[in-house]
């Protein structure tokens, strides 16, 4: 799922790929998309992108003398689970290209496409960032830090720190893999109370006797949680490529996987938080860990994927046995990716939530044979299934 770094890498891609291109004509929306039409037409215009947290603004700017005369138009994108931008020949559009911007003649006709396999992505007209989102952890670090420390009385910080880190009102750009990496580096239990972790930072003041270079060195050697919320996403951006997303090439994904220290790596444990999202960690989960939650350790190879790790690139349909036949053979059930619910910024709106399991009424047996017990699937693997663009 694209997080803050992936949105910033996408903005870099658009700006680099479209720097010398002139676009023209109407903006084309796929008929299956439920997003709004884009009422823009110009004989010649440029496209530029800017990312902020988990949003990306695309600005269409008509060139002087372009017809019909009109002003610029801006759109703000949220990528959902599988959103990305691709620049392709106009006669080779990728599947799920739900918004298309075509280049003007002369020259080969190209199309900049917003591609979204699962259609959870969204765009809004007008160019305004979504209300309620906090400052960007990458581009607005000082404002981000002040916003968190000023609002520690908010009930969001009564929750475990792993859940608070997904609250986009305060941690705009942080998602599932980033929260695991940040907490792991500081050895903070994921289910420690958020306020307990963050209140200590209000008292953190560098000694006035230190020189500026000494203060900088101390900060680099001993970063706190909010500083890592800024520096860890920067590391992903510096890796280049597409980051952790549906368009990652094998080379990009290999570099990203080598960078990971905690998320989905062998030897790490995992639990589901209250929203059904898997948090990876090492050691004690903390005092607010869900009661009855069973911690699982990541196996080195051969583990099945879980809902959180399948959603970016769902595997192609296979001819696996049906649920009933799998149960008879004693095979593990296959899990399906869950649909996201709601759009509250408190719970990372692009993230899928796993609903609670309801009780299912058992049918009376007719054959007299006992139904075999179902075997739970292993913990999810991070190994890529399909990393090329689709």
Short mmCIF file of C-alpha atoms in Angstrom, two decimals:
data_model
loop_
_atom_site.label_atom_id
_atom_site.label_comp_id
_atom_site.label_asym_id
_atom_site.label_seq_id
_atom_site.Cartn_x
_atom_site.Cartn_y
_atom_site.Cartn_z
CA UNK A 1 0.00 0.00 0.00
CA UNK A 2 1.48 3.41 -0.97
CA UNK A 3 2.58 5.48 2.04
CA UNK A 4 4.15 8.94 2.27
CA UNK A 5 7.43 7.99 0.53
CA UNK A 6 5.60 6.32 -2.36
CA UNK A 7 3.50 9.47 -2.93
CA UNK A 8 6.67 11.59 -2.99
CA UNK A 9 8.38 9.20 -5.38
CA UNK A 10 5.27 9.38 -7.60
CA UNK A 11 5.46 13.19 -7.66
CA UNK A 12 9.15 13.00 -8.62
CA UNK A 13 8.27 10.57 -11.41
CA UNK A 14 5.54 12.81 -12.84
CA UNK A 15 7.72 15.92 -12.73
CA UNK A 16 10.69 14.20 -14.37
CA UNK A 17 8.68 12.30 -17.00
CA UNK A 18 6.48 15.26 -17.97
CA UNK A 19 9.05 18.08 -17.75
CA UNK A 20 9.50 18.41 -21.53
CA UNK A 21 6.05 17.19 -22.58
CA UNK A 22 3.12 19.29 -23.80
CA UNK A 23 -0.31 17.81 -23.21
CA UNK A 24 -3.47 18.65 -25.15
CA UNK A 25 -7.15 17.87 -25.51
CA UNK A 26 -9.62 16.63 -22.91
CA UNK A 27 -8.90 14.62 -19.79
CA UNK A 28 -10.37 11.15 -20.19
CA UNK A 29 -11.94 9.17 -17.34
CA UNK A 30 -12.69 5.46 -17.54
CA UNK A 31 -16.41 4.64 -17.51
CA UNK A 32 -16.08 2.27 -14.54
CA UNK A 33 -14.52 4.82 -12.19
CA UNK A 34 -16.84 6.42 -9.64
CA UNK A 35 -14.56 9.42 -9.25
CA UNK A 36 -15.68 12.80 -10.66
CA UNK A 37 -15.26 13.82 -14.27
CA UNK A 38 -12.44 16.31 -14.89
CA UNK A 39 -13.90 19.24 -16.90
CA UNK A 40 -10.66 20.40 -18.47
CA UNK A 41 -9.78 20.99 -22.12
CA UNK A 42 -6.81 22.86 -23.55
CA UNK A 43 -4.86 22.68 -26.80
CA UNK A 44 -1.57 22.89 -24.89
CA UNK A 45 -0.79 22.54 -21.19
CA UNK A 46 1.88 21.36 -18.77
CA UNK A 47 1.50 18.98 -15.83
CA UNK A 48 3.30 19.32 -12.48
CA UNK A 49 2.98 17.31 -9.24
CA UNK A 50 3.47 18.01 -5.54
CA UNK A 51 3.08 15.46 -2.72
CA UNK A 52 2.11 16.12 0.89
CA UNK A 53 1.79 13.18 3.27
CA UNK A 54 -0.50 10.62 1.64
CA UNK A 55 -1.85 13.02 -0.99
CA UNK A 56 -0.57 14.21 -4.38
CA UNK A 57 -1.64 17.38 -6.17
CA UNK A 58 -1.56 17.43 -9.96
CA UNK A 59 -1.72 20.91 -11.59
CA UNK A 60 -2.72 21.35 -15.25
CA UNK A 61 -1.43 24.73 -16.51
CA UNK A 62 -2.42 25.97 -20.00
CA UNK A 63 0.38 27.52 -22.06
CA UNK A 64 0.15 31.10 -23.41
CA UNK A 65 -2.10 31.21 -26.46
CA UNK A 66 -3.70 27.82 -25.76
CA UNK A 67 -7.34 27.41 -26.77
CA UNK A 68 -9.87 27.75 -25.32
CA UNK A 69 -8.52 30.39 -22.92
CA UNK A 70 -8.79 29.18 -19.34
CA UNK A 71 -6.96 29.09 -16.02
CA UNK A 72 -5.09 26.21 -14.38
CA UNK A 73 -6.90 23.28 -12.78
CA UNK A 74 -5.61 21.27 -9.81
CA UNK A 75 -6.61 17.80 -8.65
CA UNK A 76 -5.68 16.10 -5.38
CA UNK A 77 -5.16 12.32 -5.49
CA UNK A 78 -5.21 9.76 -2.70
CA UNK A 79 -3.79 6.49 -3.92
CA UNK A 80 -5.80 4.04 -1.85
CA UNK A 81 -4.31 0.55 -1.91
CA UNK A 82 -2.86 0.36 -5.42
CA UNK A 83 -2.78 3.82 -7.01
CA UNK A 84 0.17 4.90 -9.20
CA UNK A 85 1.06 6.99 -12.26
CA UNK A 86 2.39 5.53 -15.52
CA UNK A 87 3.49 7.20 -18.76
CA UNK A 88 2.74 4.92 -21.72
CA UNK A 89 2.04 5.04 -25.48
CA UNK A 90 -1.57 6.06 -26.07
CA UNK A 91 -2.23 2.86 -28.01
CA UNK A 92 -0.96 0.65 -25.16
CA UNK A 93 -2.95 1.81 -22.15
CA UNK A 94 -2.51 -0.41 -19.09
CA UNK A 95 -5.54 -2.09 -17.50
CA UNK A 96 -7.22 -0.05 -14.77
CA UNK A 97 -6.04 3.31 -16.18
CA UNK A 98 -8.91 5.31 -14.68
CA UNK A 99 -7.73 8.84 -15.59
CA UNK A 100 -5.73 9.71 -18.71
CA UNK A 101 -3.91 12.85 -19.87
CA UNK A 102 -2.77 12.75 -23.53
CA UNK A 103 0.17 14.58 -25.09
CA UNK A 104 -0.39 17.00 -27.97
CA UNK A 105 1.06 16.51 -31.50
CA UNK A 106 3.62 16.45 -33.03
CA UNK A 107 5.52 13.43 -31.87
CA UNK A 108 4.36 10.04 -30.65
CA UNK A 109 1.19 10.35 -28.59
CA UNK A 110 1.68 9.40 -24.96
CA UNK A 111 -0.70 9.13 -22.02
CA UNK A 112 -0.05 9.88 -18.37
CA UNK A 113 -2.36 7.46 -16.56
CA UNK A 114 -3.58 7.18 -12.99
CA UNK A 115 -3.67 3.40 -12.60
CA UNK A 116 -5.60 1.84 -9.71
CA UNK A 117 -6.18 -1.89 -9.79
CA UNK A 118 -8.49 -2.09 -6.76
CA UNK A 119 -10.21 1.29 -7.33
CA UNK A 120 -9.86 2.51 -3.73
CA UNK A 121 -7.98 5.60 -4.93
CA UNK A 122 -9.73 8.95 -5.26
CA UNK A 123 -9.27 12.38 -6.81
CA UNK A 124 -10.92 15.69 -5.94
CA UNK A 125 -11.14 18.84 -8.05
CA UNK A 126 -9.95 22.19 -6.74
CA UNK A 127 -6.50 21.33 -5.45
CA UNK A 128 -7.24 21.64 -1.72
CA UNK A 129 -5.60 19.18 0.65
CA UNK A 130 -8.07 17.03 2.57
CA UNK A 131 -9.25 18.93 5.67
CA UNK A 132 -8.07 17.54 8.97
CA UNK A 133 -4.83 16.02 7.75
CA UNK A 134 -1.83 17.09 9.79
CA UNK A 135 1.45 18.51 8.47
CA UNK A 136 3.52 16.24 6.24
CA UNK A 137 6.13 14.19 8.12
CA UNK A 138 8.54 14.63 5.19
CA UNK A 139 8.17 18.26 4.10
CA UNK A 140 6.79 19.99 7.21
CA UNK A 141 8.76 18.42 10.03
CA UNK A 142 8.75 21.34 12.50
CA UNK A 143 5.00 21.90 12.09
CA UNK A 144 4.42 18.14 12.34
CA UNK A 145 6.36 17.88 15.60
CA UNK A 146 4.62 20.90 17.11
CA UNK A 147 1.19 19.57 16.10
CA UNK A 148 1.79 16.25 17.88
CA UNK A 149 3.27 17.63 21.10
CA UNK A 150 0.65 20.39 21.34
CA UNK A 151 -2.23 17.90 21.14
CA UNK A 152 -1.16 15.10 23.49
CA UNK A 153 -4.36 15.58 25.49
CA UNK A 154 -6.33 14.30 22.48
CA UNK A 155 -7.97 10.92 23.11
CA UNK A 156 -6.07 9.54 20.11
CA UNK A 157 -3.04 9.28 22.39
CA UNK A 158 -4.91 7.09 24.87
CA UNK A 159 -4.46 4.32 22.33
CA UNK A 160 -1.38 2.15 21.72
CA UNK A 161 1.44 3.96 19.96
CA UNK A 162 1.17 1.60 16.97
CA UNK A 163 -2.44 2.72 16.42
CA UNK A 164 -1.76 6.42 17.07
CA UNK A 165 0.93 6.38 14.35
CA UNK A 166 -1.76 5.66 11.73
CA UNK A 167 -3.83 8.71 12.75
CA UNK A 168 -3.41 11.00 9.74
CA UNK A 169 -4.47 14.05 11.77
CA UNK A 170 -1.09 13.84 13.48
CA UNK A 171 1.11 11.48 11.41
CA UNK A 172 0.29 12.40 7.81
CA UNK A 173 2.28 10.01 5.63
CA UNK A 174 2.94 7.20 8.12
CA UNK A 175 1.50 3.79 7.26
CA UNK A 176 1.85 0.16 8.23
CA UNK A 177 5.42 -0.64 7.23
CA UNK A 178 6.77 2.73 8.45
CA UNK A 179 5.25 2.41 11.92
CA UNK A 180 6.85 -1.01 12.37
CA UNK A 181 10.28 0.21 11.28
CA UNK A 182 10.16 3.34 13.47
CA UNK A 183 9.09 1.53 16.63
CA UNK A 184 11.57 -1.28 16.07
CA UNK A 185 14.55 1.07 15.79
CA UNK A 186 13.72 2.59 19.17
CA UNK A 187 12.72 -0.78 20.71
CA UNK A 188 9.37 0.72 21.72
CA UNK A 189 6.68 -1.92 22.39
CA UNK A 190 3.93 -1.33 19.81
CA UNK A 191 1.16 -1.57 22.40
CA UNK A 192 2.66 0.93 24.84
CA UNK A 193 0.32 3.87 25.50
CA UNK A 194 1.03 6.63 22.96
CA UNK A 195 0.89 9.45 25.49
CA UNK A 196 3.40 7.68 27.73
CA UNK A 197 5.85 7.46 24.82
CA UNK A 198 5.40 11.02 23.59
CA UNK A 199 5.14 13.00 26.83
CA UNK A 200 8.82 12.41 27.50
CA UNK A 201 9.63 14.32 24.30
CA UNK A 202 8.06 17.50 25.67
CA UNK A 203 10.84 17.66 28.25
CA UNK A 204 13.62 16.88 25.81
CA UNK A 205 15.77 20.00 25.45
CA UNK A 206 19.41 20.05 24.28
CA UNK A 207 21.91 21.47 26.72
CA UNK A 208 22.51 25.21 26.10
CA UNK A 209 26.22 24.57 26.58
CA UNK A 210 26.41 22.44 23.42
CA UNK A 211 27.57 24.00 20.16
CA UNK A 212 25.36 23.79 17.08
CA UNK A 213 27.45 20.98 15.58
CA UNK A 214 27.28 19.05 18.87
CA UNK A 215 23.48 19.44 18.96
CA UNK A 216 23.19 18.16 15.40
CA UNK A 217 25.49 15.21 16.15
CA UNK A 218 23.49 14.31 19.27
CA UNK A 219 20.24 14.41 17.29
CA UNK A 220 21.64 12.15 14.56
CA UNK A 221 23.06 9.66 17.04
CA UNK A 222 20.01 9.52 19.31
CA UNK A 223 16.88 10.42 17.32
CA UNK A 224 13.52 10.35 19.09
CA UNK A 225 10.30 8.90 17.69
CA UNK A 226 9.15 12.09 15.98
CA UNK A 227 12.54 12.60 14.37
CA UNK A 228 12.40 9.04 13.01
CA UNK A 229 8.92 9.78 11.60
CA UNK A 230 10.77 12.28 9.41
CA UNK A 231 14.09 10.52 8.71
CA UNK A 232 12.86 6.95 8.08
CA UNK A 233 10.49 7.98 5.22
CA UNK A 234 13.38 10.03 3.78
CA UNK A 235 15.47 6.87 3.63
CA UNK A 236 12.80 5.20 1.48
CA UNK A 237 12.68 8.20 -0.85
CA UNK A 238 16.48 8.07 -1.18
CA UNK A 239 16.24 4.42 -2.27
CA UNK A 240 14.57 5.73 -5.43
CA UNK A 241 12.49 3.60 -7.76
CA UNK A 242 8.82 3.22 -6.86
CA UNK A 243 9.24 2.26 -3.20
CA UNK A 244 6.81 -0.29 -1.81
CA UNK A 245 4.05 -0.19 -4.40
CA UNK A 246 2.32 -2.03 -7.23
CA UNK A 247 4.76 -0.74 -9.87
CA UNK A 248 7.96 -1.77 -8.09
CA UNK A 249 10.38 -3.64 -10.32
CA UNK A 250 12.21 -6.67 -8.99
CA UNK A 251 15.32 -4.48 -8.50
CA UNK A 252 13.34 -1.79 -6.66
CA UNK A 253 11.63 -4.33 -4.45
CA UNK A 254 14.90 -6.11 -3.67
CA UNK A 255 16.44 -2.81 -2.51
CA UNK A 256 13.38 -2.02 -0.42
CA UNK A 257 13.28 -5.50 1.10
CA UNK A 258 16.98 -5.28 2.00
CA UNK A 259 16.30 -1.93 3.70
CA UNK A 260 13.56 -3.37 5.93
CA UNK A 261 14.67 -4.32 9.44
CA UNK A 262 11.35 -5.37 10.98
CA UNK A 263 8.28 -5.35 8.75
CA UNK A 264 7.61 -8.91 7.58
CA UNK A 265 11.19 -10.01 8.18
CA UNK A 266 12.11 -13.48 9.53
CA UNK A 267 12.23 -13.78 13.31
CA UNK A 268 9.82 -10.91 13.96
CA UNK A 269 6.49 -11.36 15.75
CA UNK A 270 3.15 -9.94 14.70
CA UNK A 271 -0.23 -9.10 16.22
CA UNK A 272 -3.37 -7.49 14.87
CA UNK A 273 -4.32 -4.13 16.33
CA UNK A 274 -7.93 -3.10 17.05
CA UNK A 275 -8.45 -2.14 13.42
CA UNK A 276 -7.33 -5.55 12.16
CA UNK A 277 -3.98 -4.36 10.79
CA UNK A 278 -0.87 -6.41 11.43
CA UNK A 279 1.91 -4.78 13.43
CA UNK A 280 5.37 -6.36 13.30
CA UNK A 281 7.71 -6.13 16.31
CA UNK A 282 10.31 -7.88 18.40
CA UNK A 283 10.03 -8.72 22.11
CA UNK A 284 7.29 -7.60 24.49
CA UNK A 285 4.22 -6.21 22.67
CA UNK A 286 3.34 -3.86 25.54
CA UNK A 287 0.63 -3.45 28.20
CA UNK A 288 -2.19 -2.55 25.78
CA UNK A 289 -1.79 -5.62 23.58
CA UNK A 290 -5.17 -7.13 22.66
CA UNK A 291 -6.31 -9.73 25.14
CA UNK A 292 -6.24 -13.19 23.70
CA UNK A 293 -4.19 -11.98 20.73
CA UNK A 294 -1.82 -14.69 19.56
CA UNK A 295 1.62 -13.46 18.54
CA UNK A 296 3.07 -15.19 15.51
CA UNK A 297 6.64 -15.26 14.26
CA UNK A 298 7.57 -14.72 10.65
CA UNK A 299 8.93 -17.82 8.98
CA UNK A 300 11.88 -17.52 6.68
CA UNK A 301 10.28 -19.03 3.57
CA UNK A 302 7.10 -20.68 2.41
CA UNK A 303 4.71 -18.67 4.60
CA UNK A 304 1.42 -17.65 3.08
CA UNK A 305 0.51 -14.04 2.58
CA UNK A 306 -2.07 -12.35 4.77
CA UNK A 307 -4.60 -9.68 3.80
CA UNK A 308 -2.24 -6.76 4.48
CA UNK A 309 0.45 -8.11 2.17
CA UNK A 310 -1.75 -9.42 -0.65
CA UNK A 311 -3.58 -6.23 -1.48
CA UNK A 312 -0.92 -4.44 -3.55
CA UNK A 313 -0.61 -7.23 -6.13
CA UNK A 314 -3.34 -9.85 -5.86
CA UNK A 315 -2.24 -13.15 -7.42
CA UNK A 316 -3.93 -14.35 -10.62
CA UNK A 317 -6.83 -16.74 -10.28
CA UNK A 318 -5.73 -20.31 -9.66
CA UNK A 319 -7.33 -23.72 -9.67
CA UNK A 320 -7.00 -24.34 -5.96
CA UNK A 321 -9.42 -26.79 -4.36
CA UNK A 322 -12.63 -25.36 -2.95
CA UNK A 323 -12.94 -24.54 0.76
CA UNK A 324 -14.80 -27.81 1.46
CA UNK A 325 -12.27 -29.95 -0.37
CA UNK A 326 -9.36 -28.14 1.29
CA UNK A 327 -10.88 -28.85 4.70
CA UNK A 328 -11.27 -32.53 3.88
CA UNK A 329 -7.65 -32.74 2.84
CA UNK A 330 -6.49 -30.94 5.98
CA UNK A 331 -5.09 -28.02 3.95
CA UNK A 332 -4.92 -24.43 5.28
CA UNK A 333 -7.70 -22.12 4.17
CA UNK A 334 -6.77 -19.32 1.83
CA UNK A 335 -7.46 -15.83 3.10
CA UNK A 336 -8.99 -13.11 0.95
CA UNK A 337 -8.03 -9.45 1.01
CA UNK A 338 -10.51 -7.36 2.98
CA UNK A 339 -12.29 -4.26 1.76
CA UNK A 340 -11.65 -0.98 3.59
CA UNK A 341 -14.48 0.65 5.49
CA UNK A 342 -15.02 4.30 6.28
CA UNK A 343 -12.79 7.31 5.59
CA UNK A 344 -11.89 8.51 9.07
CA UNK A 345 -8.46 10.13 9.16
CA UNK A 346 -7.93 8.55 12.57
CA UNK A 347 -7.47 5.16 11.01
CA UNK A 348 -5.44 5.66 7.85
CA UNK A 349 -8.35 5.91 5.36
CA UNK A 350 -6.61 3.99 2.57
CA UNK A 351 -5.99 0.98 4.81
CA UNK A 352 -8.18 -2.14 4.70
CA UNK A 353 -9.79 -3.19 7.93
CA UNK A 354 -10.37 -6.78 8.84
CA UNK A 355 -13.90 -7.18 10.22
CA UNK A 356 -14.54 -9.21 13.30
CA UNK A 357 -15.47 -12.81 12.68
CA UNK A 358 -19.15 -13.49 13.21
CA UNK A 359 -20.67 -16.70 14.41
CA UNK A 360 -21.83 -19.01 11.68
CA UNK A 361 -24.72 -21.33 12.25
CA UNK A 362 -23.66 -24.91 11.77
CA UNK A 363 -25.70 -27.12 9.47
CA UNK A 364 -26.73 -30.56 10.80
CA UNK A 365 -24.50 -33.32 9.51
CA UNK A 366 -26.19 -35.77 7.16
CA UNK A 367 -23.47 -38.33 6.59
CA UNK A 368 -22.57 -38.99 10.22
CA UNK A 369 -18.91 -38.16 9.55
CA UNK A 370 -17.16 -35.56 11.70
CA UNK A 371 -16.14 -32.35 9.96
CA UNK A 372 -12.33 -31.93 10.10
CA UNK A 373 -10.95 -28.89 11.91
CA UNK A 374 -9.73 -25.95 9.84
CA UNK A 375 -6.07 -25.13 9.99
CA UNK A 376 -5.06 -21.48 10.25
CA UNK A 377 -2.79 -20.07 7.60
CA UNK A 378 0.77 -19.14 8.48
CA UNK A 379 1.92 -15.57 8.94
CA UNK A 380 2.18 -13.39 5.82
CA UNK A 381 5.27 -13.30 3.65
CA UNK A 382 6.75 -10.16 2.16
CA UNK A 383 8.08 -11.90 -0.92
CA UNK A 384 6.77 -10.12 -4.05
CA UNK A 385 4.36 -11.98 -6.25
CA UNK A 386 4.11 -9.56 -9.15
CA UNK A 387 6.28 -6.50 -9.03
CA UNK A 388 5.98 -5.26 -12.61
CA UNK A 389 3.55 -2.61 -13.69
CA UNK A 390 0.13 -3.85 -14.61
#
